[in-house]
Tab-separated table of C-alpha atoms in Angstrom:
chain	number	residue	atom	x	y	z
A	1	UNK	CA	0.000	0.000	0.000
A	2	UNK	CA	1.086	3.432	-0.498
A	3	UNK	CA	-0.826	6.102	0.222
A	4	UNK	CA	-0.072	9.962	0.430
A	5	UNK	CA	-2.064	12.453	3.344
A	6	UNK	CA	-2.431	16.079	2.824
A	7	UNK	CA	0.461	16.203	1.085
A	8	UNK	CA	1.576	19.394	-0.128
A	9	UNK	CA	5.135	20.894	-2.188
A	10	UNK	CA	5.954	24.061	-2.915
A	11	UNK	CA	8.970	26.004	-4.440
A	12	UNK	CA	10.723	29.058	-4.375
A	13	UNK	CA	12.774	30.308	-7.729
A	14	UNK	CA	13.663	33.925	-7.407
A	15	UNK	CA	11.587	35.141	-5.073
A	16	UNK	CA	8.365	33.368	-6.736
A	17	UNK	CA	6.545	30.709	-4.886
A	18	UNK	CA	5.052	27.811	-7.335
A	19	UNK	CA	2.527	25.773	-5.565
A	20	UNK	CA	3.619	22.074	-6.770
A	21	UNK	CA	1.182	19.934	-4.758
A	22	UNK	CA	-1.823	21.315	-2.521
A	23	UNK	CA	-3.136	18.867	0.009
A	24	UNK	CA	-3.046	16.171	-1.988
A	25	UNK	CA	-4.621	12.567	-0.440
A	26	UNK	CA	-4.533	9.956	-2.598
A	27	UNK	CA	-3.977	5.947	-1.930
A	28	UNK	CA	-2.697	3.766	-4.991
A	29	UNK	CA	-4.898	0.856	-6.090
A	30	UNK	CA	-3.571	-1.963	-4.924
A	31	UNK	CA	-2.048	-4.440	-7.742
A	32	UNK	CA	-3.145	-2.089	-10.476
A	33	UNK	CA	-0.392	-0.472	-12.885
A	34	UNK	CA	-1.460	3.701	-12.467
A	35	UNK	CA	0.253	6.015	-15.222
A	36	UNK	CA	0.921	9.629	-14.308
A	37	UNK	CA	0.703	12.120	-17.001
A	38	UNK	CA	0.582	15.762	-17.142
A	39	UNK	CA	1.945	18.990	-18.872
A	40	UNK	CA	5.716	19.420	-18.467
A	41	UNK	CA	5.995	21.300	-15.189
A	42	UNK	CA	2.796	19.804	-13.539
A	43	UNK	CA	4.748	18.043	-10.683
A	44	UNK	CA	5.057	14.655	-12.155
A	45	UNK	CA	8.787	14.159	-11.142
A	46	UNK	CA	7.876	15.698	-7.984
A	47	UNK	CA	4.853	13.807	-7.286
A	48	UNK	CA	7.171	10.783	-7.929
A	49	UNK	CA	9.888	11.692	-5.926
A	50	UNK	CA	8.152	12.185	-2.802
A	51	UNK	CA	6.564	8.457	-3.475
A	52	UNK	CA	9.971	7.227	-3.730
A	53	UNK	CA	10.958	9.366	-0.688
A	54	UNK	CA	13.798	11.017	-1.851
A	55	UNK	CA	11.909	13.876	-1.657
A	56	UNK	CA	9.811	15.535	1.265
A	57	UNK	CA	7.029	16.915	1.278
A	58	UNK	CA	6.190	20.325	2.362
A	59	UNK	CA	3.528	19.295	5.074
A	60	UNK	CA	1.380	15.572	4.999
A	61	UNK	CA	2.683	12.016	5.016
A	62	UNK	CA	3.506	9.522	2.839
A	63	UNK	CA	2.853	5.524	4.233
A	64	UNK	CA	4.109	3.044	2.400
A	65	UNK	CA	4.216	-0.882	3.825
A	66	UNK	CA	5.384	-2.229	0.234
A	67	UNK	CA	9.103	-1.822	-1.226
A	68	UNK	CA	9.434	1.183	-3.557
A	69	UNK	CA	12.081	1.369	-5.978
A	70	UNK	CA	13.525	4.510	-6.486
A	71	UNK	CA	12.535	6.215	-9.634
A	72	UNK	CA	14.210	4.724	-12.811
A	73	UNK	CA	14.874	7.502	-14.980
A	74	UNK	CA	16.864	9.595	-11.836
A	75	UNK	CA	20.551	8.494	-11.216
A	76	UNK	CA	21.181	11.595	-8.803
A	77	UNK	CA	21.083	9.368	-5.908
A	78	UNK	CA	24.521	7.964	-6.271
A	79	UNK	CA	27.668	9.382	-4.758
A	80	UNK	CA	29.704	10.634	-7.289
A	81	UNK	CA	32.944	10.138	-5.367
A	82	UNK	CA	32.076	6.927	-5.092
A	83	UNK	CA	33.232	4.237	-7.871
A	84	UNK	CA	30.287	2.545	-9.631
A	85	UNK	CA	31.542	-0.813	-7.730
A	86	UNK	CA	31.252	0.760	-4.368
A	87	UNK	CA	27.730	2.419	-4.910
A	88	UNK	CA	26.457	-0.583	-6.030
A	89	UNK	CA	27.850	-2.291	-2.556
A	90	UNK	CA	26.635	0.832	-0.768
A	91	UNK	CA	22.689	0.787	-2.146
A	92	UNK	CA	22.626	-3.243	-1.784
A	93	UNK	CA	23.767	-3.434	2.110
A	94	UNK	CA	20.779	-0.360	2.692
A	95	UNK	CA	18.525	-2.907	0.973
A	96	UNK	CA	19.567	-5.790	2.901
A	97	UNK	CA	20.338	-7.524	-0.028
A	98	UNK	CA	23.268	-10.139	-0.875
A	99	UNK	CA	25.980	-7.909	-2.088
A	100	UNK	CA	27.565	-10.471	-4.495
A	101	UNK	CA	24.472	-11.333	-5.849
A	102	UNK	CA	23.966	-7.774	-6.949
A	103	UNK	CA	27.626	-6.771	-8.372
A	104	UNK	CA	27.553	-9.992	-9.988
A	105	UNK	CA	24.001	-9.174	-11.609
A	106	UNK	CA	25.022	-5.521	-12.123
A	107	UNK	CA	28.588	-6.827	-14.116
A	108	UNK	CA	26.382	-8.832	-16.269
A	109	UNK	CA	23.663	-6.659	-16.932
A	110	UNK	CA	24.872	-2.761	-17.291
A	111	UNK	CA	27.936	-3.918	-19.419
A	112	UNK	CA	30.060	-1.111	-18.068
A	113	UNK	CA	32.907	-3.718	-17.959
A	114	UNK	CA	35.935	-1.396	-15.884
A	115	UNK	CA	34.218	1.616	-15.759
A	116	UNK	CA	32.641	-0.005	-12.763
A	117	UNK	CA	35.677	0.929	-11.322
A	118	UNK	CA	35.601	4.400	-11.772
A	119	UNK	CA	34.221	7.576	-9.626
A	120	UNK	CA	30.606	7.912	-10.878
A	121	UNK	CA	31.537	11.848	-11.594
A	122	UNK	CA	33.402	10.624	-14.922
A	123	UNK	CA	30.176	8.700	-16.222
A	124	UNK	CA	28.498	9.981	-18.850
A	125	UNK	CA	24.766	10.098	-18.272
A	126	UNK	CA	24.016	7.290	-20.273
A	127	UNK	CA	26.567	5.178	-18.422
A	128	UNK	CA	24.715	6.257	-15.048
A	129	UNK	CA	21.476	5.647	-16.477
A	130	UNK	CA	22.456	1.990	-17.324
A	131	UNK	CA	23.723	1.426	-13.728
A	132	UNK	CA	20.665	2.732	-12.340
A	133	UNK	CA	18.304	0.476	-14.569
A	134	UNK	CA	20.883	-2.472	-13.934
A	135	UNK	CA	20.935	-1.767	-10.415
A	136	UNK	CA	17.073	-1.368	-9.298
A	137	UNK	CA	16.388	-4.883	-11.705
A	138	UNK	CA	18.955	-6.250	-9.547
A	139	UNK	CA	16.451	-5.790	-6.678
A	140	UNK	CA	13.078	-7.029	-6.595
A	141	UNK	CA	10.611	-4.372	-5.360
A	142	UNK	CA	7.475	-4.657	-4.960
A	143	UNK	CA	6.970	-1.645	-6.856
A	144	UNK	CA	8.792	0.256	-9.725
A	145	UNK	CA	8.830	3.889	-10.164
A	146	UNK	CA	9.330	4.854	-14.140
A	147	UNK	CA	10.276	8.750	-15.048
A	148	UNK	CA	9.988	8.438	-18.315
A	149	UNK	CA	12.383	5.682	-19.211
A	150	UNK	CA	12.551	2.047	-19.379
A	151	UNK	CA	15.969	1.468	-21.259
A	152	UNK	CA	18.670	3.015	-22.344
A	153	UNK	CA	21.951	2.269	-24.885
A	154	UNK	CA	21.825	0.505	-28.308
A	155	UNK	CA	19.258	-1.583	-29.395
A	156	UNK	CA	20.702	-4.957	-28.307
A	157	UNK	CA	20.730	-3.127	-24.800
A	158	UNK	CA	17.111	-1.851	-24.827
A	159	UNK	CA	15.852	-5.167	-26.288
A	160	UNK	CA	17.910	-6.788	-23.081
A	161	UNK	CA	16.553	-3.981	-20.696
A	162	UNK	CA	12.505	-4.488	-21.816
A	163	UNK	CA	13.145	-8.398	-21.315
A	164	UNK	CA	13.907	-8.335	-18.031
A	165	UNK	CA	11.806	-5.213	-17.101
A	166	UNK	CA	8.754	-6.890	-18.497
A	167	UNK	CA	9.788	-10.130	-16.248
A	168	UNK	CA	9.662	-7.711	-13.183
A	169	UNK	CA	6.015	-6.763	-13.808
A	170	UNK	CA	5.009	-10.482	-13.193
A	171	UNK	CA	5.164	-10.216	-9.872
A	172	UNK	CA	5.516	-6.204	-9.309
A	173	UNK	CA	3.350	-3.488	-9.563
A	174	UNK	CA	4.832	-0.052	-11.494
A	175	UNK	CA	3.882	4.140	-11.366
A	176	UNK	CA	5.219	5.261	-14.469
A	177	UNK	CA	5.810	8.936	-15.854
A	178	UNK	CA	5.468	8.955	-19.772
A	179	UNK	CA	4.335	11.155	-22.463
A	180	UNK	CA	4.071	8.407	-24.802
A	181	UNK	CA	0.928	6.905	-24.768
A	182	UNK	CA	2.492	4.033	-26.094
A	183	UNK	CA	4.338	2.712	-23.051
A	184	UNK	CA	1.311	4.009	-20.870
A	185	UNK	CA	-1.259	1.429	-23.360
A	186	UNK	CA	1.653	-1.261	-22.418
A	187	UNK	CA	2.286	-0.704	-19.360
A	188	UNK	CA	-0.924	0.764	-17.093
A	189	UNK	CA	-4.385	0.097	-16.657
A	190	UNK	CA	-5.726	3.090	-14.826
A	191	UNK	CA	-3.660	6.625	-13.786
A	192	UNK	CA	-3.868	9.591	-12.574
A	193	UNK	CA	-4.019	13.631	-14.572
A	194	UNK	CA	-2.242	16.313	-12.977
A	195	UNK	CA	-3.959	19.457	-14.955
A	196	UNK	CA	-4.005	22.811	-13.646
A	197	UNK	CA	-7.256	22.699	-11.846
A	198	UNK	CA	-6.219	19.672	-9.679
A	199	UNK	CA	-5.061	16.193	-10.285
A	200	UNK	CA	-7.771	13.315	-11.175
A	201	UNK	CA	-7.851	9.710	-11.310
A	202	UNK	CA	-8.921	7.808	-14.172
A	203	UNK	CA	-9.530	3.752	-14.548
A	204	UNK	CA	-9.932	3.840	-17.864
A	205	UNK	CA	-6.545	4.393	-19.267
A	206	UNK	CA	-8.045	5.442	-22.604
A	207	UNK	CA	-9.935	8.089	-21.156
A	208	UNK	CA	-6.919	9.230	-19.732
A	209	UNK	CA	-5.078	9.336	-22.673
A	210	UNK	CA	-7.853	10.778	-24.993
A	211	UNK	CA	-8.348	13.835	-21.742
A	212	UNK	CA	-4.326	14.490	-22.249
A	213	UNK	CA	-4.159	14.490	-25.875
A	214	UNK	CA	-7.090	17.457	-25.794
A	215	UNK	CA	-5.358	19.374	-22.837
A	216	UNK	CA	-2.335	19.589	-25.302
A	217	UNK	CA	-4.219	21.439	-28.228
């Protein structure tokens, strides 16, 4: 379960205050795939981000009594200073997971070969996205958190990547950020429309999809 209380967000950019999220309450159907769509700017990475709890909110609370990924599209979680090796070791031990098993399925799966031995400042964002990806499939969660990307690198890679993602969602439940209504058809059956009069849910992920396409014109 993961449900958000009166949560609210705000920020401040030059001296103007942008209202992000406003006492929202909202709890996520349970074993149901919800898609999160939304203008560019609507709060959708910030919405996500304070699921995932690397973000906090303003005021409200966020319960959660599954195990959230963190959001697959953002790599800004690892420590630069840190070789890919060791913040692989680092995120698996706050997991409680088997260490070896993970660097072993991280080797394999990112094909960064020795770059995993290298400070995570001298990746290039691809390179950090693909240890990101390789690292959360590493992990099973009970839910998976998608901004906007579900593989990266050539197309052997992103043909490898949508394998083994679309193994996870056997047994896993995702929240997924797209603009492509595409992957949201794939991927969800019911979601949620942040619009500038307040955010609504939808189960009928056509509905959804038809409401955003007409919000864009």
């Amino acid at each position: 379960m993961i449900e958000l209380v009166n949560v609210s967000k705000s920020y401040t950019l030059k001296g103007v205050r942008k209202q992000i999220l406003d006492g929202l309450s909202y709890r996520f159907p349970k074993d149901r795939n919800v898609a999160i769509m939304g203008r560019n700017g609507a709060g959708k990475s910030t919405l996500m981000r304070i699921i995932a709890g690397t973000e906090q909110p303003d005021s409200g609370r966020v319960y959660r009594s599954v195990k959230v990924s963190w959001p697959l599209g953002f790599a800004g979680g690892f420590n630069g200073s840190m070789t890919g090796l060791e913040n692989v070791r680092f995120v698996s031990r706050i997991y409680g997971q088997d260490t070896e098993r993970v660097i072993d399925s991280v080797q394999a799966f990112a094909e960064l070969g020795a770059s995993l031995n290298l400070p995570i400042k001298t990746y290039s964002s691809g390179m950090k996205a693909r240890l990101a990806f390789g690292l959360s499939m590493a992990i099973d969660f009970d839910c998976y958190l998608i901004d906007e990307i579900t593989a990266v690198g050539d197309k052997n890679f992103k043909l490898k990547s949508q394998q083994v993602f679309t193994d996870k969602l056997g047994h896993s439940q995702i929240i997924m950020i797209s603009h492509s209504a595409s992957a949201i058809k794939t991927y969800c059956d019911c979601g949620l429309f942040l619009r500038r009069d307040g955010i609504y849910f939808y189960d009928d992920i056509d509905h959804l999809i038809a409401d955003y396409n007409r919000d864009l014109t």
